[in-house]
Tab-separated table of C-alpha atoms in Angstrom:
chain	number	residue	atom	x	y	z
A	1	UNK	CA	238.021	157.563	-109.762
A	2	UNK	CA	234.992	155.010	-110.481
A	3	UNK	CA	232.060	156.920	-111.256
A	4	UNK	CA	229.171	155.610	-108.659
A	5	UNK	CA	225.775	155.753	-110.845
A	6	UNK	CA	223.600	154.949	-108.150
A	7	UNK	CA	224.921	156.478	-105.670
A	8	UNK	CA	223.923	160.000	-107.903
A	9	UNK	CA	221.315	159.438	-109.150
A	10	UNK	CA	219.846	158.201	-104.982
A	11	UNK	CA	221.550	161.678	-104.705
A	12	UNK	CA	219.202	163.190	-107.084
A	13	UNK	CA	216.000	161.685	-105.970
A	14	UNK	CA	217.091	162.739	-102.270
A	15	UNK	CA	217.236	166.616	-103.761
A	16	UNK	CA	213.694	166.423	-105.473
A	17	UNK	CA	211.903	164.626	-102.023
A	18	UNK	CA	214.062	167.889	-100.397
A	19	UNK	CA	212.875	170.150	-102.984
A	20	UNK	CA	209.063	168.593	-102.579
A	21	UNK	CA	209.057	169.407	-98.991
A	22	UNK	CA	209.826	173.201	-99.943
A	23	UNK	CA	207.234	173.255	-102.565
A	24	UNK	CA	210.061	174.143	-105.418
A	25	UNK	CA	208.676	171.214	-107.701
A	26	UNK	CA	209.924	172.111	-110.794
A	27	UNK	CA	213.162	171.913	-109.414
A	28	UNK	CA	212.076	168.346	-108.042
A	29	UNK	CA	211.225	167.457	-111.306
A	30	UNK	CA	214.251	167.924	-113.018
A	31	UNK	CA	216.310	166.192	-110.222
A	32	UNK	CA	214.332	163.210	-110.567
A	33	UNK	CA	214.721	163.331	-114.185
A	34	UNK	CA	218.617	163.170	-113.869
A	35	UNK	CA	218.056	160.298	-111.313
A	36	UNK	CA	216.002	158.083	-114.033
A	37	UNK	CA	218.813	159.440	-116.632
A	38	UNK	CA	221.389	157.648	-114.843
A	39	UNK	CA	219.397	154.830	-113.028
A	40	UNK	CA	216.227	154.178	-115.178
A	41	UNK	CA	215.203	151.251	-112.638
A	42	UNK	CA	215.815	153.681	-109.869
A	43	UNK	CA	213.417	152.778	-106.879
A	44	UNK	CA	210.155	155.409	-106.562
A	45	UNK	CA	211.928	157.606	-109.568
A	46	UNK	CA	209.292	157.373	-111.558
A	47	UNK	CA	206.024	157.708	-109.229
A	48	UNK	CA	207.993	160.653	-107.716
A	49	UNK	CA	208.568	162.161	-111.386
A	50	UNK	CA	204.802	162.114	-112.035
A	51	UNK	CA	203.585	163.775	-108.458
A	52	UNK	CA	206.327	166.327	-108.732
A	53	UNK	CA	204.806	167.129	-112.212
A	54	UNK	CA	201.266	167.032	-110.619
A	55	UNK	CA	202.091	168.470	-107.632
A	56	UNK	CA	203.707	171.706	-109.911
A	57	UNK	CA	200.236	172.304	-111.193
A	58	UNK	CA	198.698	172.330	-107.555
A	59	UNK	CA	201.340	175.141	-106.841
A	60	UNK	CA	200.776	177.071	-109.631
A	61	UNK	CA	196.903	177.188	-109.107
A	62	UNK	CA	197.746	179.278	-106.142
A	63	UNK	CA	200.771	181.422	-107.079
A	64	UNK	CA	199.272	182.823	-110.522
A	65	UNK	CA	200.650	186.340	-109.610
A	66	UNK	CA	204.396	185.179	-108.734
A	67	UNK	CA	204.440	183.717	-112.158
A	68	UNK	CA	203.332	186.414	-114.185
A	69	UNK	CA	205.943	188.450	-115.259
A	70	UNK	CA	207.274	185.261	-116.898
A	71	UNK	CA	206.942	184.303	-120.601
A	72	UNK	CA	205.582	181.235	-121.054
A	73	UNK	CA	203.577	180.205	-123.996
A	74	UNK	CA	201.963	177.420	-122.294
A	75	UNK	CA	200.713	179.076	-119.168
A	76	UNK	CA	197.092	179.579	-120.362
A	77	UNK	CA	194.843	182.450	-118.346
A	78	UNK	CA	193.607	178.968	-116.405
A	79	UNK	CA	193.754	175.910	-115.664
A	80	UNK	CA	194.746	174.031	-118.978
A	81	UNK	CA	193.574	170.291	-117.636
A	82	UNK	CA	194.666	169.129	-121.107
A	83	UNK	CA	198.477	169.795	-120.097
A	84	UNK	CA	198.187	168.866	-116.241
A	85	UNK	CA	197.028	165.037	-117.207
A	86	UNK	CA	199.308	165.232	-120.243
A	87	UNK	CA	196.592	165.059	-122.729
A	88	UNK	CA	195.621	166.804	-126.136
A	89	UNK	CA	192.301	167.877	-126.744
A	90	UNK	CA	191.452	165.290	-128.906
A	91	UNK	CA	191.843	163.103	-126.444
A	92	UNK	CA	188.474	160.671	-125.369
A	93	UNK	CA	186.802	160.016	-121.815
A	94	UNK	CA	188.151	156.655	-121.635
A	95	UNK	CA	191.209	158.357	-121.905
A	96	UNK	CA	190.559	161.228	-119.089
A	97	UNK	CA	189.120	158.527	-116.718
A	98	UNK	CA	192.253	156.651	-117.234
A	99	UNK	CA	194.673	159.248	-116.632
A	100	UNK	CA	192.984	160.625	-113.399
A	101	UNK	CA	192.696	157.485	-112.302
A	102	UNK	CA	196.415	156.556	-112.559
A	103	UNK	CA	197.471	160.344	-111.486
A	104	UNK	CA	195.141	160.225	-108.151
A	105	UNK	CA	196.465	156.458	-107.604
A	106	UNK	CA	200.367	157.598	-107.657
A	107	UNK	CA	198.912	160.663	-104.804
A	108	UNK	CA	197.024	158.390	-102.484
A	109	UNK	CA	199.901	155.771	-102.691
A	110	UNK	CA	202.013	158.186	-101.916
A	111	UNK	CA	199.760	159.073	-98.715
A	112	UNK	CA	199.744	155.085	-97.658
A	113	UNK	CA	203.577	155.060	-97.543
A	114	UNK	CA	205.311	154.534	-94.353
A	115	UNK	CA	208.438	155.731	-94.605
A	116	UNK	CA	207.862	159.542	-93.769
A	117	UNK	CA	207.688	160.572	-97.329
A	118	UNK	CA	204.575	162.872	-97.483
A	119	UNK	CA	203.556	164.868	-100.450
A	120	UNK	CA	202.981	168.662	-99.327
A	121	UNK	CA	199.554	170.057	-101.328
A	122	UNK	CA	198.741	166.951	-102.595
A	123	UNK	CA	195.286	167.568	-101.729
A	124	UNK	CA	194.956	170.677	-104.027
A	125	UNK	CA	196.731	168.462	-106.325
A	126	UNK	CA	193.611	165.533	-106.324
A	127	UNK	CA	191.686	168.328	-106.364
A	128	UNK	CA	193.059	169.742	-109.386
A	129	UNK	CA	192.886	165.877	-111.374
A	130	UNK	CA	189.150	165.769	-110.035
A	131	UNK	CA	188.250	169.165	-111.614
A	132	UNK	CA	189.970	167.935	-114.807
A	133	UNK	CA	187.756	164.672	-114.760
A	134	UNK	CA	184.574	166.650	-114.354
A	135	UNK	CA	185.073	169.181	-116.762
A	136	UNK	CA	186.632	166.587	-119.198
A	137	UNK	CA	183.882	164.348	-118.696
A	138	UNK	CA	181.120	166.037	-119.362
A	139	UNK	CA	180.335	167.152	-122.509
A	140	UNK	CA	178.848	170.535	-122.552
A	141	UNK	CA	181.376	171.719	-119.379
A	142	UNK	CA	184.123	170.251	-121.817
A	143	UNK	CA	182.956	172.304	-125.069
A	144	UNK	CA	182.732	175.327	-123.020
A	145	UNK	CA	186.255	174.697	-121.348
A	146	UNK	CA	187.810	174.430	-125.148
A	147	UNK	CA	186.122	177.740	-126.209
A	148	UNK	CA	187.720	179.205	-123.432
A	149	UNK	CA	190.746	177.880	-123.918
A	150	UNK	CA	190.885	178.808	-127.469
A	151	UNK	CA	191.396	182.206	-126.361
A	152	UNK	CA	194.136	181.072	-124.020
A	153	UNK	CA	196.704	180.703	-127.126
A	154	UNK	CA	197.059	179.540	-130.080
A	155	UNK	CA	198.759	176.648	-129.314
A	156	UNK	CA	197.921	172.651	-128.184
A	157	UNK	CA	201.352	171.576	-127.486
A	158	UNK	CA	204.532	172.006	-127.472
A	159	UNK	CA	206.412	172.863	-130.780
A	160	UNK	CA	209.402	170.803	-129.340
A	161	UNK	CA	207.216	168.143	-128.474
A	162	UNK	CA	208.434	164.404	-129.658
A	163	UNK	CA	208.560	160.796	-129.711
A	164	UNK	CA	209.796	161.098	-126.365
A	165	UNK	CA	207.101	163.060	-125.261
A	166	UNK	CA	204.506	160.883	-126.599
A	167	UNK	CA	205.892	157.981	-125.041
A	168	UNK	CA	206.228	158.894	-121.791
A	169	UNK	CA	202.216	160.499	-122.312
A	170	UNK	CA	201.722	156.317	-122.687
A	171	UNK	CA	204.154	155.296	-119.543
A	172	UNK	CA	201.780	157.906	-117.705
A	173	UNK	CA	198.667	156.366	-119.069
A	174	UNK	CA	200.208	152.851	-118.022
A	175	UNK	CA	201.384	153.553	-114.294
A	176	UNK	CA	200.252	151.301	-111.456
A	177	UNK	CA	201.468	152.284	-107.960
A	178	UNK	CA	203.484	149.441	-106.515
A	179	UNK	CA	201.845	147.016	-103.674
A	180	UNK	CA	202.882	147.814	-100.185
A	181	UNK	CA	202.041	145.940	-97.403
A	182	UNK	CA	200.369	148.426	-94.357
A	183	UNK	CA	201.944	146.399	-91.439
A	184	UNK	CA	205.274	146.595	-92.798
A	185	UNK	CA	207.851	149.917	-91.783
A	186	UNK	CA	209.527	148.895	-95.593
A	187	UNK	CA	207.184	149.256	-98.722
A	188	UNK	CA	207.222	145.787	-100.303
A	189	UNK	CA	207.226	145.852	-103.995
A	190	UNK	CA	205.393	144.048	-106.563
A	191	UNK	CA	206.938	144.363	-110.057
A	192	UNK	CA	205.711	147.158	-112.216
A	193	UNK	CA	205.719	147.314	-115.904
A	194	UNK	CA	206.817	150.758	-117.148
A	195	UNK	CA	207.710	151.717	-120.375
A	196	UNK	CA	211.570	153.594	-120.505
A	197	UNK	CA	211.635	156.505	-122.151
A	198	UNK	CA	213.853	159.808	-122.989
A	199	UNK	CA	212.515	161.888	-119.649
A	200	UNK	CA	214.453	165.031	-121.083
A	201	UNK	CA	211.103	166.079	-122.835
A	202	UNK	CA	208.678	165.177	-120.326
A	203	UNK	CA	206.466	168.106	-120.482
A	204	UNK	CA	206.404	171.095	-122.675
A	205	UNK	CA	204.304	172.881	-120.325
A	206	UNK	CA	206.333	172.025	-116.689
A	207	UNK	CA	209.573	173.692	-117.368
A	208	UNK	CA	210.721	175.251	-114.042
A	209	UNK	CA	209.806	177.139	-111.431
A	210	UNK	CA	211.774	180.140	-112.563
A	211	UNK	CA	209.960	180.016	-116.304
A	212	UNK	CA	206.525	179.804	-116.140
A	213	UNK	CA	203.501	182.526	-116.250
A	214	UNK	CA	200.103	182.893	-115.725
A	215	UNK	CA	197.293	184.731	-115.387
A	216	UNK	CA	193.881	184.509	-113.111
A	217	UNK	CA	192.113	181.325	-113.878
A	218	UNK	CA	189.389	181.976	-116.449
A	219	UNK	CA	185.638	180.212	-115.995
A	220	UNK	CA	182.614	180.387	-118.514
A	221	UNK	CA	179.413	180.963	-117.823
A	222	UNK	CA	176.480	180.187	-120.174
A	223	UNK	CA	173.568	182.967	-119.875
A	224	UNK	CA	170.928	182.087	-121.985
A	225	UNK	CA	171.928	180.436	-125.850
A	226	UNK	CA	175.456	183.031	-125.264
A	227	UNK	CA	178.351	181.965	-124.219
A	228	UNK	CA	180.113	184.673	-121.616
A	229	UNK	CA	183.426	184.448	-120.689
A	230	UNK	CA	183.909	185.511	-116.510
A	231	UNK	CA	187.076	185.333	-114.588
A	232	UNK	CA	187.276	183.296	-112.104
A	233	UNK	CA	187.759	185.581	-109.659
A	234	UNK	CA	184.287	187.532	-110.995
A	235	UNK	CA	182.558	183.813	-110.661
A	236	UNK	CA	183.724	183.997	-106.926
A	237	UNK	CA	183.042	187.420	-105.917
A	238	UNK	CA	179.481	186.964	-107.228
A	239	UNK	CA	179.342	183.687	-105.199
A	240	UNK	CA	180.383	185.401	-102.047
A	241	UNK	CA	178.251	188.427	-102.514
A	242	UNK	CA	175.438	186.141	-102.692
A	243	UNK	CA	176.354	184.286	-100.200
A	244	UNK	CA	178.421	185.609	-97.431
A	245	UNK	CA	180.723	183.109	-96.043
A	246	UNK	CA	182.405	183.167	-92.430
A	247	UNK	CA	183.645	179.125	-92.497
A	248	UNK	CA	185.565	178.587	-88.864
A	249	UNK	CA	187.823	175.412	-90.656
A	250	UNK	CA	188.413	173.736	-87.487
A	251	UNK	CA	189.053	170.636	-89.104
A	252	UNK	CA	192.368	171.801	-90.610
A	253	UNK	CA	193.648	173.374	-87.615
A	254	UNK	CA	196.563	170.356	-87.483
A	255	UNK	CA	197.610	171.956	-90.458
A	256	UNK	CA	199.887	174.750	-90.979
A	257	UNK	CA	200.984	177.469	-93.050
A	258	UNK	CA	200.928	177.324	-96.660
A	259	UNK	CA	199.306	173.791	-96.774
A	260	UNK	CA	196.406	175.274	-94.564
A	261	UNK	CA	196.233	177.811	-96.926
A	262	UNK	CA	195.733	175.648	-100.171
A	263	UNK	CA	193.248	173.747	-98.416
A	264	UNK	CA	191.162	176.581	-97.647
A	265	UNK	CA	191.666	177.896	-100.995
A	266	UNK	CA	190.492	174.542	-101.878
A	267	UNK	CA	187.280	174.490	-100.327
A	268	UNK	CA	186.374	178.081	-100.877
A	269	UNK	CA	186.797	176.802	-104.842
A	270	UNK	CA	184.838	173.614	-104.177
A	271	UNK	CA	181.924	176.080	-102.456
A	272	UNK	CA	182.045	178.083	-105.707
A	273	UNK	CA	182.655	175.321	-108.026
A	274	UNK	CA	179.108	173.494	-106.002
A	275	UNK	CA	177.074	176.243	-106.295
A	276	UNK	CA	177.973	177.013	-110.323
A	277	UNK	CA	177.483	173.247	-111.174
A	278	UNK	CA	174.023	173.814	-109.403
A	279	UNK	CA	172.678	176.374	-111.347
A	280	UNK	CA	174.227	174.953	-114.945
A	281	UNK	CA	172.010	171.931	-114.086
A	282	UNK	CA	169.912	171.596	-117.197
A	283	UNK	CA	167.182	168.761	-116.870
A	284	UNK	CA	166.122	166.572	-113.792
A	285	UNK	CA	168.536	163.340	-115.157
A	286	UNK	CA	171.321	166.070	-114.806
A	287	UNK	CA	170.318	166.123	-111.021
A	288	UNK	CA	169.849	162.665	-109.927
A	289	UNK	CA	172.809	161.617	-111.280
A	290	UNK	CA	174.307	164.144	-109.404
A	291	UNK	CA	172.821	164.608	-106.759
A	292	UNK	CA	174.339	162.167	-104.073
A	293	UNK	CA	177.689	163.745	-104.589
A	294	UNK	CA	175.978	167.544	-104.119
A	295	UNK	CA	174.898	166.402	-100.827
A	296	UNK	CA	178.072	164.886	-99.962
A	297	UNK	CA	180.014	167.842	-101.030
A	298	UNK	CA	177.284	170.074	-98.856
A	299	UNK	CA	178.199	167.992	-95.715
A	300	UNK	CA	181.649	168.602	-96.099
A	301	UNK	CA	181.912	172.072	-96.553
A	302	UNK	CA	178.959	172.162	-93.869
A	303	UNK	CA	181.620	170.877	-91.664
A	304	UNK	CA	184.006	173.610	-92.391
A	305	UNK	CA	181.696	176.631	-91.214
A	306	UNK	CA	180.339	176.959	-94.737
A	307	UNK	CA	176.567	178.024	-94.678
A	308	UNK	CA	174.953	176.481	-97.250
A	309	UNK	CA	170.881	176.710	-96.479
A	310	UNK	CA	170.668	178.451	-99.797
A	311	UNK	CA	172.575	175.212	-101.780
A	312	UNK	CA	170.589	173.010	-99.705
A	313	UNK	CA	166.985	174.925	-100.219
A	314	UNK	CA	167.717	175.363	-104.366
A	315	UNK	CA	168.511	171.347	-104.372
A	316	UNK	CA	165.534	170.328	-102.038
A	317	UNK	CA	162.993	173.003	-104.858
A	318	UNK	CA	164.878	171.552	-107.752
A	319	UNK	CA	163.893	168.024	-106.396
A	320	UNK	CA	160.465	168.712	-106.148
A	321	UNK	CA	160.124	170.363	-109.521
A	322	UNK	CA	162.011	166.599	-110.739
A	323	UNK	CA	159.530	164.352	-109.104
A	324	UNK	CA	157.231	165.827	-110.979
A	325	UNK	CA	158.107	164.467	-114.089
A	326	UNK	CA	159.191	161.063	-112.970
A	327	UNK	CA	155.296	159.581	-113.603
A	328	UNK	CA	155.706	160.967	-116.930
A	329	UNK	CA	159.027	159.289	-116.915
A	330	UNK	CA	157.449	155.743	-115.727
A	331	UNK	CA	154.699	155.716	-118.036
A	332	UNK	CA	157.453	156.116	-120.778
A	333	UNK	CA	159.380	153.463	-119.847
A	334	UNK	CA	156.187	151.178	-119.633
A	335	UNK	CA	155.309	152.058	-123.148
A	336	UNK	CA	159.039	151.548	-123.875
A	337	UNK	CA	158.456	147.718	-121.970
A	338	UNK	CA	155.396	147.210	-124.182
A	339	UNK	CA	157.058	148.415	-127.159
A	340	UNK	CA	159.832	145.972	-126.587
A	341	UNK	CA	157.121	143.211	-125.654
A	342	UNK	CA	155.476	143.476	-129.286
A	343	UNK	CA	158.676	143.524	-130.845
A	344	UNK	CA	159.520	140.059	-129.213
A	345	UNK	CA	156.399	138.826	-130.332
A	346	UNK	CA	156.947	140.074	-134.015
A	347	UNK	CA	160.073	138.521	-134.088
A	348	UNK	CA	158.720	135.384	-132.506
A	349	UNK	CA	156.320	134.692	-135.188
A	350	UNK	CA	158.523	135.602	-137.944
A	351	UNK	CA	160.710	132.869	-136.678
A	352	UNK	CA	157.543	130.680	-135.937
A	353	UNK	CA	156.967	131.737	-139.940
A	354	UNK	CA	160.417	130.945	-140.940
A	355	UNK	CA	159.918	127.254	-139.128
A	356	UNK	CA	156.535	126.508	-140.381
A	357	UNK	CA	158.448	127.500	-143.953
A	358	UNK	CA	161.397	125.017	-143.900
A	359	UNK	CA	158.610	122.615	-142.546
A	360	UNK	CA	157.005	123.400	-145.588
A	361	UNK	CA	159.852	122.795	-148.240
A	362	UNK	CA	161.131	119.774	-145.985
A	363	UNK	CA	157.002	118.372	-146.859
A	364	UNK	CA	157.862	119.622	-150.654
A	365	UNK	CA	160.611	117.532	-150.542
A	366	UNK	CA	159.186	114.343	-149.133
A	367	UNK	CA	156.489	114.531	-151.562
A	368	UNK	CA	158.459	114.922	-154.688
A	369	UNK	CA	160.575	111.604	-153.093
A	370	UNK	CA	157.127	109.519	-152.499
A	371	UNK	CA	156.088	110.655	-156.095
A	372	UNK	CA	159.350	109.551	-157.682
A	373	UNK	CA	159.110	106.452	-155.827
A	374	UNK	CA	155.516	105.378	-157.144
A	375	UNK	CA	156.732	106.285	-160.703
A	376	UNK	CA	159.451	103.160	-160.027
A	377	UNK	CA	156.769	100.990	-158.230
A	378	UNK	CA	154.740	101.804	-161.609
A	379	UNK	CA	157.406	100.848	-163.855
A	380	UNK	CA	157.902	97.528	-161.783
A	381	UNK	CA	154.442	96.834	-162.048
A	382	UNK	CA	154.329	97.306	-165.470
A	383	UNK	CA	157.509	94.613	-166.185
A	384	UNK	CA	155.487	92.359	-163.924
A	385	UNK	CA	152.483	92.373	-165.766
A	386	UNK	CA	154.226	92.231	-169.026
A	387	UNK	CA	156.165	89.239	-167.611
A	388	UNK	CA	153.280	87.118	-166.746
A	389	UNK	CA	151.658	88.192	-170.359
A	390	UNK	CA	154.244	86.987	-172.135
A	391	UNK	CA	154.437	83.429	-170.445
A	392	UNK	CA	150.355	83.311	-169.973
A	393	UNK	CA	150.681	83.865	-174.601
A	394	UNK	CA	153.578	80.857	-174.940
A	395	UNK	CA	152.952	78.004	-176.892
A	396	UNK	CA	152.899	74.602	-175.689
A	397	UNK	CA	156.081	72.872	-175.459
């Protein structure tokens, strides 16, 4: 009997969307990975590989205590945002912006498709690749996210890790979601470059959902010039004790069960996450760079029953303490404007002084040629007058 390649691996993708929908997406990514093992071309294989692989972080965020009985070297006491956009630490913010860009791109494409195919905790999942970029991004969040980590394990990577590994790191780097047209029940494709590579070893630190541990999600806080290491659990305790929360969520009453759930974990984390990145602010550029964002994230969770007079009052006294030091701020960049103004003029006369030099030498130079040229007229002269001697002195003939 004629083996049917296609029809298997169409098979196999079928299994991981099936497995998606039950949230079992380490089994989803290793039926997809048999799919692109027999069919590499295989239609969606690859975006679904890389949400399934995204989508296993999500899950894990909120099931640290079902996993922990499990040895797993790479399941970190956190969050390791290195492994979920398939980075190493070494790795620059070009780089991060690129891969959360491509990895929230694949999510929300997956959102515009029209073919019933949804992706269940996708939101945590953007979620998740936002927190990467701003820790990632910034560089004192991202030095205190490596000390932490350092005491995570011992390791970067996996010690199996290969050229396969690498290379698919680059196909994730290079994804584009395909084109799709909105008015159309079939997604219309656009080709896609992407690079083929062995899938067998396409993360060290997704292997399953029956193999992987963890332990609560770890968060640093900096008090004073020490660094202090606080669970993240601790970070939200003192959060809520602070600030008692009774949020009503009516917004996310169309959803149910476990999605609901991750959602309000979600914004419970982005209340916590708001009101830490508040008071780590460390000079008024800090804020105003910031600070449209804070007050979008405020209406949000605003909308969800969160209370937040006391985010809202620290921002609106941080403000005012900022103003104060914008005049100083404008008079600096006016003695910055007339420190670039004299340094145009310098350099304007110097080439004025260069030009007014080659003038010079290019005077020099036409003098030497009028001098040579009177020397000749002289020496004409002289013939002439020696000329008309000699035939003045003749004799008589």
């Amino acid at each position: 009997m004629i083996r049917n390649v296609n029809k298997e691996a169409e098979n196999a993708v079928s299994n991981a969307k099936s497995c998606i929908y039950k949230q079992k997406y380490g089994d989803a990514r290793r039926s997809v990975q048999e799919a692109l093992q027999l069919n590499p071309d295989l239609r969606f294989g690859f975006e679904i590989l890389v949400i399934s692989e995204t989508l296993f972080y999500a899950k894990e965020s909120k099931e640290w205590e079902e996993r922990k009985e499990y040895g797993n070297p790479f399941a970190y006491s956190g969050i390791d945002y290195y492994s979920l956009l398939h980075l190493n630490s070494t790795a620059t913010i070009s780089e991060v912006k690129t891969r959360c860009e491509n990895l929230s791109s694949c999510l929300n494409w997956g959102k515009k498709r029209n073919d019933g195919f949804n992706f269940p905790c996708a939101f945590v999942a953007v979620s998740l690749i936002g927190d990467a970029k701003v820790v990632l991004c910034d560089q004192q969040k991202r030095l205190l996210f490596d000390q932490t980590r350092e005491t995570w394990a011992l390791v970067d990577s996996s010690p199996n890790s290969g050229d396969g590994e690498i290379a698919f790191k680059q196909a994730y780097l290079d994804w584009e979601p395909p084109g799709f047209d909105a008015n159309c029940n079939n997604v219309r494709l656009r080709p896609v470059k992407k690079p083929r590579t062995d899938y067998s070893t396409v993360s060290s630190c997704v292997i399953g959902e029956e193999q992987c541990s963890s332990s609560p999600v770890s968060g640093c806080v900096r008090v004073g010039e020490e660094i202090s290491l606080e669970s993240r659990e601790d970070v939200k305790k003192r959060v809520f004790d602070a600030m008692p929360q009774t949020p009503h969520y009516h917004p996310l009453d169309k959803y149910k069960g476990r999605l609901r759930e991750g959602m309000v974990k979600a914004f419970e984390a982005a209340f916590v996450d708001l009101s830490e990145e508040i008071r780590n602010l460390v000079d008024p550029q800090s804020l105003w760079s910031r600070l449209k964002g804070f007050k979008e994230q405020l209406t949000q969770l605003e909308e969800m029953g969160f209370n937040v007079t006391m985010l809202r009052e620290r921002l609106d006294k941080l403000q005012e303490i900022a103003k104060r030091e914008q005049p100083s701020q404008v008079a600096a960049e006016e003695f910055k404007a007339d420190i670039r103004n004299e340094e145009a003029k310098i350099s304007f006369v110097r080439t004025r002084i260069m030009e007014l030099e080659g003038d010079i030498e290019k005077s020099k130079v036409v003098i030497d040629n009028r001098r040579c040229k009177i020397e000749e007229l002289k020496k004409d002269s002289f013939k002439v007058v020696e000329e008309f001697k000699s035939l003045a002195k003749s004799t008589w003939n």
